[in-house]
Coordinates of C-alpha atoms in Angstrom, one line a residue:
X1 CA 71.1 115.1 -30.6
X2 CA 73.0 115.0 -27.4
X3 CA 72.4 114.8 -23.8
X4 CA 74.7 118.7 -23.7
X5 CA 73.2 119.7 -27.1
X6 CA 69.4 118.9 -26.2
X7 CA 69.6 120.5 -22.7
X8 CA 71.7 123.6 -24.0
X9 CA 69.1 124.1 -26.8
X10 CA 66.2 124.1 -24.1
X11 CA 67.6 126.3 -22.3
X12 CA 68.0 128.7 -25.6
X13 CA 64.8 128.6 -26.5
X14 CA 62.9 129.2 -23.3
X15 CA 65.0 132.5 -23.1
X16 CA 63.6 133.4 -26.7
X17 CA 60.3 133.3 -24.9
X18 CA 61.1 135.0 -22.0
X19 CA 62.0 137.8 -24.5
X20 CA 59.3 137.9 -26.0
X21 CA 57.4 138.3 -22.8
X22 CA 60.0 140.5 -20.7
X23 CA 59.0 142.8 -18.5
X24 CA 55.1 141.8 -18.4
X25 CA 55.5 138.5 -16.5
X26 CA 57.0 138.6 -13.5
X27 CA 59.5 135.9 -13.8
X28 CA 58.2 133.7 -11.4
X29 CA 54.7 133.8 -13.0
X30 CA 56.8 133.0 -16.3
X31 CA 57.9 129.9 -14.7
X32 CA 54.3 128.6 -13.9
X33 CA 53.8 129.7 -17.7
X34 CA 55.5 127.3 -19.4
X35 CA 55.7 124.4 -17.4
X36 CA 51.9 124.8 -17.7
X37 CA 52.0 124.8 -21.5
X38 CA 54.9 122.0 -21.4
X39 CA 52.8 119.4 -19.8
X40 CA 49.7 120.9 -22.0
X41 CA 51.6 120.0 -24.2
X42 CA 52.7 117.0 -24.2
X43 CA 49.1 115.3 -22.1
X44 CA 47.5 116.5 -25.1
X45 CA 50.3 114.3 -27.0
X46 CA 50.6 111.1 -25.5
X47 CA 46.4 111.1 -25.6
X48 CA 46.1 112.1 -29.3
X49 CA 49.0 109.3 -30.0
X50 CA 46.9 106.6 -27.3
X51 CA 43.9 106.8 -29.9
X52 CA 45.6 107.1 -33.1
X53 CA 46.1 103.1 -31.6
X54 CA 48.8 102.8 -34.2
X55 CA 46.0 103.1 -37.2
X56 CA 46.5 105.0 -40.0
X57 CA 43.9 108.1 -39.2
X58 CA 45.3 111.2 -37.1
X59 CA 43.3 112.0 -33.6
X60 CA 44.4 115.2 -34.3
X61 CA 42.8 116.2 -37.6
X62 CA 38.5 114.3 -36.4
X63 CA 36.0 116.6 -35.4
X64 CA 34.6 117.4 -32.2
X65 CA 31.6 115.9 -34.1
X66 CA 32.3 112.6 -35.5
X67 CA 33.9 111.7 -32.2
X68 CA 30.5 112.7 -29.7
X69 CA 28.6 110.4 -32.3
X70 CA 30.9 108.1 -32.0
X71 CA 30.4 107.6 -27.9
X72 CA 26.9 108.8 -28.6
X73 CA 26.6 105.0 -30.0
X74 CA 27.7 103.4 -26.8
X75 CA 26.3 104.4 -23.4
X76 CA 28.5 103.5 -21.7
X77 CA 32.5 102.0 -22.2
X78 CA 32.1 104.9 -25.6
X79 CA 35.9 105.8 -26.3
X80 CA 35.3 108.2 -23.5
X81 CA 34.5 106.1 -20.7
X82 CA 37.4 103.8 -21.7
X83 CA 40.0 106.9 -22.3
X84 CA 39.4 108.4 -18.9
X85 CA 39.1 104.8 -16.9
X86 CA 42.8 104.3 -19.1
X87 CA 44.5 107.5 -19.5
X88 CA 43.0 109.3 -16.3
X89 CA 41.2 112.0 -18.9
X90 CA 39.4 113.4 -21.9
X91 CA 40.8 115.3 -24.3
X92 CA 38.6 116.6 -27.7
X93 CA 40.7 117.2 -31.2
X94 CA 39.8 120.6 -30.6
X95 CA 41.3 120.6 -27.3
X96 CA 45.2 120.0 -28.8
X97 CA 47.1 121.5 -28.1
X98 CA 48.7 121.4 -31.5
X99 CA 44.8 122.7 -32.6
X100 CA 45.0 125.8 -30.4
X101 CA 48.7 126.4 -31.4
X102 CA 47.7 126.9 -35.2
X103 CA 46.3 130.0 -34.6
X104 CA 47.2 131.7 -31.2
X105 CA 48.7 134.0 -33.2
X106 CA 45.5 135.0 -35.0
X107 CA 43.0 134.1 -32.2
X108 CA 41.2 137.2 -30.2
X109 CA 39.5 134.9 -27.5
X110 CA 42.8 132.1 -27.0
X111 CA 42.9 133.0 -23.1
X112 CA 38.9 132.0 -23.1
X113 CA 39.2 129.4 -25.0
X114 CA 42.6 127.6 -23.1
X115 CA 40.9 128.2 -19.6
X116 CA 37.9 126.5 -20.8
X117 CA 40.1 124.0 -22.6
X118 CA 41.7 123.5 -18.9
X119 CA 38.3 123.4 -17.2
X120 CA 37.1 120.5 -19.3
X121 CA 39.7 118.3 -18.9
X122 CA 39.6 118.6 -15.4
X123 CA 35.7 117.9 -15.7
X124 CA 36.5 115.3 -17.8
X125 CA 37.6 113.4 -14.8
X126 CA 34.8 113.8 -12.7
X127 CA 33.3 110.5 -11.0
X128 CA 36.2 108.5 -12.3
X129 CA 39.0 107.1 -10.3
X130 CA 41.4 109.4 -11.4
X131 CA 39.1 112.9 -10.4
X132 CA 41.6 113.6 -7.8
X133 CA 44.7 113.4 -9.7
X134 CA 43.0 115.4 -12.0
X135 CA 41.1 118.1 -10.6
X136 CA 42.6 121.4 -9.7
X137 CA 46.0 120.7 -12.3
X138 CA 45.4 123.9 -13.8
X139 CA 44.8 125.9 -11.3
X140 CA 48.8 128.2 -11.4
X141 CA 47.8 128.7 -14.9
X142 CA 45.2 131.8 -14.8
X143 CA 45.1 132.0 -19.4
X144 CA 42.5 135.5 -17.9
X145 CA 45.0 137.0 -15.3
X146 CA 45.8 140.1 -15.0
X147 CA 49.6 138.8 -14.6
X148 CA 49.3 138.3 -18.4
X149 CA 47.8 141.9 -18.8
X150 CA 45.6 144.4 -18.3
X151 CA 44.1 144.1 -21.4
X152 CA 42.4 140.8 -23.8
X153 CA 44.5 141.8 -26.5
X154 CA 48.1 141.9 -24.1
X155 CA 47.0 138.6 -22.5
X156 CA 46.3 136.8 -26.3
X157 CA 49.8 138.4 -27.5
X158 CA 51.3 137.1 -24.9
X159 CA 49.9 133.6 -24.7
X160 CA 50.5 133.2 -28.3
X161 CA 54.5 133.9 -27.9
X162 CA 54.2 130.8 -25.0
X163 CA 52.5 128.6 -26.6
X164 CA 54.2 129.1 -30.7
X165 CA 57.7 129.0 -27.9
X166 CA 57.1 125.6 -26.9
X167 CA 55.6 124.5 -30.1
X168 CA 58.7 125.2 -31.5
X169 CA 60.2 122.6 -29.3
X170 CA 61.6 119.6 -31.1
X171 CA 62.6 116.5 -28.9
X172 CA 61.2 113.6 -30.6
X173 CA 58.5 111.9 -28.0
X174 CA 59.0 113.5 -24.6
X175 CA 59.6 109.6 -23.2
X176 CA 62.5 109.0 -26.2
X177 CA 64.5 112.3 -25.2
X178 CA 68.0 112.1 -23.4
X179 CA 67.2 114.4 -20.5
X180 CA 64.4 114.9 -18.1
X181 CA 62.7 117.6 -20.3
X182 CA 60.1 119.1 -17.4
X183 CA 62.8 119.0 -14.6
X184 CA 65.5 120.4 -17.0
X185 CA 63.4 123.4 -17.4
X186 CA 61.9 123.5 -14.2
X187 CA 66.3 123.7 -13.2
X188 CA 66.8 126.2 -15.7
X189 CA 64.0 128.5 -14.3
X190 CA 64.2 127.8 -10.8
X191 CA 68.2 128.8 -11.4
X192 CA 66.9 132.1 -13.0
X193 CA 63.9 133.1 -11.4
X194 CA 63.6 132.1 -8.2
X195 CA 66.2 134.4 -6.1
X196 CA 64.6 137.8 -8.1
X197 CA 61.5 136.2 -7.3
X198 CA 62.9 136.5 -3.5
X199 CA 62.8 132.9 -3.4
X200 CA 64.7 129.6 -2.0
X201 CA 65.8 127.9 -4.8
X202 CA 66.3 124.8 -3.2
X203 CA 62.6 125.3 -1.4
X204 CA 61.5 123.9 -4.5
X205 CA 64.1 121.8 -5.9
X206 CA 66.7 119.5 -5.4
X207 CA 69.2 119.8 -8.4
X208 CA 69.0 115.9 -9.8
X209 CA 72.9 114.7 -8.8
X210 CA 71.5 114.4 -5.6
X211 CA 68.0 114.0 -6.4
X212 CA 70.1 110.2 -7.9
X213 CA 72.5 109.9 -4.8
X214 CA 68.5 109.8 -2.3
X215 CA 67.3 107.4 -4.3
X216 CA 70.4 104.7 -5.1
X217 CA 71.2 104.9 -1.5
X218 CA 67.2 104.2 -0.5
X219 CA 67.0 101.4 -2.6
X220 CA 70.6 100.2 -2.9
X221 CA 70.5 96.1 -2.7
X222 CA 66.5 95.8 -3.3
X223 CA 65.6 93.8 -5.2
X224 CA 61.9 94.4 -5.5
X225 CA 60.9 97.5 -3.4
X226 CA 57.3 97.6 -2.2
X227 CA 56.9 102.0 -3.0
X228 CA 58.4 104.5 -2.7
X229 CA 57.6 107.8 -0.7
X230 CA 58.4 111.2 -0.6
X231 CA 56.9 113.3 2.9
X232 CA 58.4 116.6 1.8
X233 CA 57.8 115.7 -2.6
X234 CA 58.2 119.4 -3.9
X235 CA 57.7 118.3 -7.5
X236 CA 58.2 114.8 -7.3
X237 CA 62.3 114.7 -9.0
X238 CA 62.9 112.5 -6.6
X239 CA 60.3 110.3 -6.8
X240 CA 60.2 110.3 -10.5
X241 CA 64.3 109.7 -9.9
X242 CA 63.8 106.4 -8.4
X243 CA 61.6 105.2 -11.5
X244 CA 64.5 106.6 -13.9
X245 CA 67.4 104.7 -11.3
X246 CA 65.0 101.4 -10.6
X247 CA 62.7 101.0 -12.9
X248 CA 58.5 101.5 -12.4
X249 CA 58.1 97.8 -13.1
X250 CA 60.3 97.3 -9.8
X251 CA 58.6 99.3 -8.0
X252 CA 55.0 97.2 -7.0
X253 CA 53.1 99.7 -5.9
X254 CA 53.7 103.1 -7.2
X255 CA 55.1 106.8 -5.7
X256 CA 53.4 108.0 -2.9
X257 CA 54.5 112.1 -1.5
X258 CA 52.7 114.3 0.0
X259 CA 53.4 118.5 -0.6
X260 CA 51.8 120.7 1.7
X261 CA 53.0 124.0 -0.8
X262 CA 49.3 124.5 -3.9
X263 CA 51.4 125.2 -6.5
X264 CA 54.3 122.7 -6.1
X265 CA 51.5 120.3 -6.1
X266 CA 50.1 121.0 -9.2
X267 CA 53.8 120.2 -10.3
X268 CA 54.8 117.1 -9.0
X269 CA 51.3 115.6 -10.6
X270 CA 52.3 117.0 -13.8
X271 CA 55.6 115.5 -13.4
X272 CA 53.8 112.5 -13.0
X273 CA 51.3 112.9 -15.9
X274 CA 55.1 113.7 -18.1
X275 CA 57.5 110.8 -17.3
X276 CA 54.2 108.1 -18.5
X277 CA 53.5 107.4 -14.8
X278 CA 49.9 106.7 -15.0
X279 CA 46.9 108.1 -12.4
X280 CA 46.5 104.6 -10.8
X281 CA 50.2 104.0 -9.9
X282 CA 51.0 107.4 -7.9
X283 CA 48.9 109.3 -4.9
X284 CA 49.5 112.7 -3.9
X285 CA 48.4 115.1 -1.6
X286 CA 48.6 117.7 -1.1
X287 CA 48.9 118.6 2.8
X288 CA 51.1 119.3 5.8
X289 CA 52.5 116.6 6.4
X290 CA 53.8 117.0 10.4
X291 CA 50.2 117.8 11.5
X292 CA 47.3 116.5 9.3
X293 CA 50.3 112.9 7.8
X294 CA 48.6 111.0 4.6
X295 CA 48.9 107.0 4.0
X296 CA 48.6 105.5 7.4
X297 CA 47.0 103.3 5.5
X298 CA 49.5 102.5 2.9
X299 CA 52.4 102.1 5.2
X300 CA 54.8 100.7 5.6
X301 CA 57.5 101.2 2.7
X302 CA 60.4 100.6 1.8
X303 CA 62.1 103.3 0.2
X304 CA 61.9 106.8 1.9
X305 CA 63.5 110.6 -0.2
X306 CA 62.8 113.6 1.3
X307 CA 64.6 116.8 1.1
X308 CA 62.3 118.6 3.7
X309 CA 62.1 122.3 3.9
X310 CA 65.0 123.2 6.5
X311 CA 64.7 124.8 9.9
X312 CA 61.4 125.5 9.7
X313 CA 58.9 126.4 12.4
X314 CA 56.4 124.0 13.2
X315 CA 53.5 123.4 16.3
X316 CA 55.8 121.4 18.9
X317 CA 55.7 121.5 22.0
X318 CA 52.3 124.2 22.1
X319 CA 50.4 121.4 20.8
X320 CA 50.6 118.6 23.7
X321 CA 48.9 116.0 21.8
X322 CA 52.2 115.8 19.1
X323 CA 53.9 114.4 22.3
X324 CA 51.5 110.8 22.4
X325 CA 51.4 111.0 18.1
X326 CA 53.3 108.2 17.7
X327 CA 56.0 109.3 15.4
X328 CA 56.9 111.2 17.6
X329 CA 56.3 110.0 21.3
X330 CA 58.9 106.9 21.2
X331 CA 61.8 109.5 21.3
X332 CA 60.5 111.2 24.4
X333 CA 60.7 114.5 23.6
X334 CA 59.6 116.9 20.2
X335 CA 61.9 118.9 17.8
X336 CA 62.1 122.3 18.8
X337 CA 59.3 125.0 17.8
X338 CA 61.4 126.2 16.0
X339 CA 63.7 124.2 13.6
X340 CA 61.3 121.0 12.7
X341 CA 63.7 119.3 10.5
X342 CA 63.8 115.9 13.6
X343 CA 60.4 116.0 13.6
X344 CA 60.4 115.1 9.7
X345 CA 63.1 112.7 10.3
X346 CA 61.1 111.1 12.9
X347 CA 58.3 111.1 10.8
X348 CA 60.3 109.2 7.7
X349 CA 61.6 106.7 10.0
X350 CA 57.7 106.4 12.5
X351 CA 56.3 105.3 8.0
X352 CA 60.0 103.1 6.9
X353 CA 59.7 99.1 6.8
X354 CA 61.8 96.5 8.6
X355 CA 63.7 95.9 4.6
X356 CA 63.9 99.8 3.8
X357 CA 66.0 103.1 4.1
X358 CA 65.5 107.2 3.9
X359 CA 67.9 109.2 2.8
X360 CA 67.1 112.4 3.8
X361 CA 68.7 115.9 2.8
X362 CA 69.1 117.7 6.5
X363 CA 71.8 120.7 6.9
X364 CA 74.9 120.5 9.3
X365 CA 73.4 122.2 12.7
X366 CA 71.0 118.7 13.5
X367 CA 74.2 116.3 14.5
X368 CA 75.5 118.2 16.8
X369 CA 72.9 121.4 18.7
X370 CA 72.3 120.0 22.0
X371 CA 68.6 120.2 24.1
X372 CA 66.1 118.4 22.1
X373 CA 67.6 117.6 19.3
X374 CA 70.7 116.6 21.2
X375 CA 67.7 113.6 23.1
X376 CA 66.3 112.8 19.8
X377 CA 69.6 112.3 18.6
X378 CA 70.5 109.8 21.2
X379 CA 67.6 107.9 20.7
X380 CA 67.7 107.0 17.3
X381 CA 71.5 106.4 18.4
X382 CA 71.2 104.3 21.3
X383 CA 68.3 101.9 18.8
X384 CA 71.2 101.9 16.3
X385 CA 68.8 103.6 13.3
X386 CA 71.3 105.4 11.8
X387 CA 73.3 103.8 9.0
X388 CA 75.5 106.5 7.1
X389 CA 76.2 109.6 7.2
X390 CA 77.5 112.3 4.4
X391 CA 78.9 115.8 4.2
X392 CA 77.8 116.8 0.1
X393 CA 80.2 119.6 -1.1
X394 CA 78.3 123.1 -1.0
X395 CA 77.2 125.2 -3.2
X396 CA 74.9 122.1 -4.5
X397 CA 71.6 124.0 -4.5
X398 CA 70.2 126.7 -5.6
X399 CA 69.3 129.1 -2.9
X400 CA 71.6 128.7 -0.5
X401 CA 75.4 127.5 -0.8
X402 CA 75.6 125.3 2.9
X403 CA 76.8 122.2 2.5
X404 CA 74.5 119.6 3.0
X405 CA 74.1 116.2 4.9
X406 CA 72.6 113.0 4.1
X407 CA 71.0 111.0 7.1
X408 CA 70.5 107.3 5.7
X409 CA 68.2 105.2 8.6
X410 CA 67.3 102.2 8.7
X411 CA 65.7 99.3 10.6
X412 CA 67.9 96.5 9.5
X413 CA 72.1 96.8 10.5
X414 CA 73.6 94.2 11.3
X415 CA 76.1 95.8 12.9
X416 CA 76.1 98.6 16.3
X417 CA 78.1 100.9 14.4
X418 CA 77.1 104.7 12.4
X419 CA 79.5 105.9 9.4
X420 CA 80.6 108.3 8.7
X421 CA 81.4 109.9 4.9
X422 CA 83.2 112.8 3.9
X423 CA 82.4 113.6 0.5
X424 CA 82.9 117.2 0.5
X425 CA 86.3 118.3 -1.1
X426 CA 86.8 118.8 -4.3
X427 CA 87.4 115.7 -5.6
X428 CA 84.1 114.7 -5.2
X429 CA 82.1 117.9 -7.4
X430 CA 82.4 119.5 -10.5
X431 CA 81.8 123.7 -10.8
X432 CA 79.4 124.0 -13.8
X433 CA 79.2 127.9 -14.3
X434 CA 78.1 128.5 -10.4
X435 CA 77.5 126.7 -8.9
X436 CA 78.4 122.7 -7.6
X437 CA 77.2 119.4 -9.8
X438 CA 78.2 116.2 -8.9
X439 CA 79.0 113.5 -11.9
X440 CA 77.9 109.8 -12.1
X441 CA 81.6 109.2 -10.6
X442 CA 81.6 111.0 -7.6
X443 CA 78.1 109.1 -6.8
X444 CA 79.7 105.4 -7.9
X445 CA 82.5 107.2 -5.5
X446 CA 80.2 107.3 -2.2
X447 CA 77.8 104.4 -3.4
X448 CA 81.1 102.4 -3.3
X449 CA 82.3 103.8 -0.3
X450 CA 79.2 103.8 1.8
X451 CA 78.5 99.7 0.6
X452 CA 81.1 98.5 2.0
X453 CA 81.5 100.4 5.3
X454 CA 85.7 100.2 5.5
X455 CA 87.2 103.0 7.0
X456 CA 89.0 105.1 4.8
X457 CA 91.8 107.3 5.9
X458 CA 90.2 111.4 5.7
X459 CA 87.1 110.1 3.5
X460 CA 85.0 107.4 6.6
X461 CA 84.9 105.6 9.0
X462 CA 82.7 103.6 11.0
X463 CA 82.2 104.1 14.8
X464 CA 80.5 102.6 17.6
X465 CA 77.7 103.9 18.9
X466 CA 79.3 103.3 21.8
X467 CA 82.3 106.4 21.5
X468 CA 78.9 108.3 19.6
X469 CA 77.3 108.3 23.1
X470 CA 80.7 109.2 25.1
X471 CA 81.0 111.7 22.7
X472 CA 77.8 113.8 23.9
X473 CA 75.6 112.0 20.7
X474 CA 77.3 114.1 18.4
X475 CA 76.9 113.2 14.9
X476 CA 78.8 115.3 12.6
X477 CA 81.5 114.4 10.7
X478 CA 84.1 116.1 11.3
X479 CA 84.3 114.5 14.5
X480 CA 84.5 111.3 13.1
X481 CA 86.7 111.8 9.4
X482 CA 89.9 113.4 10.1
X483 CA 90.6 116.0 7.6
X484 CA 93.3 115.9 5.3
X485 CA 95.8 118.2 5.6
X486 CA 97.0 120.1 2.6
X487 CA 99.5 122.0 3.9
X488 CA 102.7 121.7 2.1
X489 CA 105.4 119.3 4.0
X490 CA 107.7 121.5 5.4
X491 CA 110.8 119.5 6.2
X492 CA 112.8 122.1 9.0
X493 CA 116.6 121.2 8.7
X494 CA 116.1 121.5 4.9
X495 CA 114.8 124.7 5.4
X496 CA 118.0 125.9 7.7
X497 CA 120.4 124.6 5.6
X498 CA 118.6 126.5 3.1
X499 CA 119.0 129.7 5.7
X500 CA 122.5 128.6 6.1
X501 CA 123.8 129.0 3.1
X502 CA 121.3 131.8 2.4
X503 CA 123.4 134.1 5.0
X504 CA 127.0 132.4 3.8
X505 CA 126.4 133.6 0.7
X506 CA 126.0 136.9 2.2
X507 CA 128.5 137.1 4.2
X508 CA 130.8 136.9 1.5
X509 CA 129.2 139.2 0.0
X510 CA 129.2 141.9 2.6
X511 CA 133.0 141.2 2.8
X512 CA 133.1 141.2 -1.3
X513 CA 131.3 145.1 -0.8
X514 CA 134.1 145.6 2.0
X515 CA 136.9 145.6 -0.4
X516 CA 134.9 148.0 -2.9
X517 CA 134.9 150.3 -0.6
X518 CA 137.8 150.1 0.9
X519 CA 139.5 150.6 -2.2
X520 CA 137.0 153.3 -3.6
X521 CA 138.5 155.0 -0.2
X522 CA 142.1 154.7 -0.8
X523 CA 142.4 155.8 -4.3
X524 CA 140.4 159.3 -3.1

């Protein structure tokens, strides 16, 4: 099955599940239940495959009593203990997705059994190194919630519809799928339900095409990196794109992310497990990146990718201690209270290694506004940290049609120039339904321009930092890359000749008409 066919089938099946519960479960909540069930199915199948060990028996057919008898034989290093140390969690045969799904339609206790299963999976990691990675994973999948219905019967009916719908998905092994099932399902659900829930889709998800470009920029010309970091991790899609583009084996110490939203933080951890990233290779923390930054002992990072929230409010100048923070102090000024964009940028710069790059999605306003933001731009330019600014097409992100920019920071530039790339034109995207998409050909073209640093009329220009300083530290791409005039070129001489011919013909016609009129008057 091709990638397009898989994606169409996935969307069709999710929509079919939605038909079963539409009108009963709010679309935004429905998203959580679908993604949670996808995750439950995956870890069940993955764990069952691990326990099978390539043998003739099937773990899913064993009884819990058989497992407990084997566990009782050895107090330590028994099959449960070893499985948790290896995979991070333990699931009994009766708790596997496939066994719960078998009787889902006829189970009067489905909702409470599901809750017990989720609690048991999380509890299995207590006291182990994986505890923090597993704890709270299913917080947003409350099988007993009134969001599923007022009565137990209603809850069970809707849960069964979702479970049986997910059971019908047939993509073989998750890891062998042509598409990112979890990410693609998330993107589809965001697209269909974010606006209805009064939420901005872009706040929760970075489109896969933009993720791919960010990662390629951050890891460009690095054979290996120590680790990769996202200070506003969202669902973890940027970090996982690095695994896909670069290979987990080339990311020596793993994936790190901080996310303030607990629901999205849980999705990011699920996403890691779904992509077979072992709990020992990732660390996600739920906290405020600007006010309580984590991973200070892990920095610096060779690659940083980020799509931070746009122009959110933060304490800024209301907290006098922040100006002394090592992340913000070098610029001598804090990002405005009403716009934290440059706070995220300065945070990323502080966490960046001397050999690495940070690729950050930014709204265009940060590159030309005055005040404190201008002073921070001055610090970045004068210290030669800005490598490239790329203008992207509009309508790439859910919830906004604004054309965003990508800021590439580097601490190892070989010259004192800043590159500007205008990739906003129609030849840099494809239109799919009501969204614009960067195809691989577009991304490859941008990367080629980024790599060569050559001036290309209407597309790219490398500007000496002294010129930028003279231009009041304006970093807007349009200030340096001339916009191509697509208006029709008119040849004035040719136009005048045409007008003369038209006038001459008009005079000839008038002469002929006058003759006819005179002839008619003579006959009268």
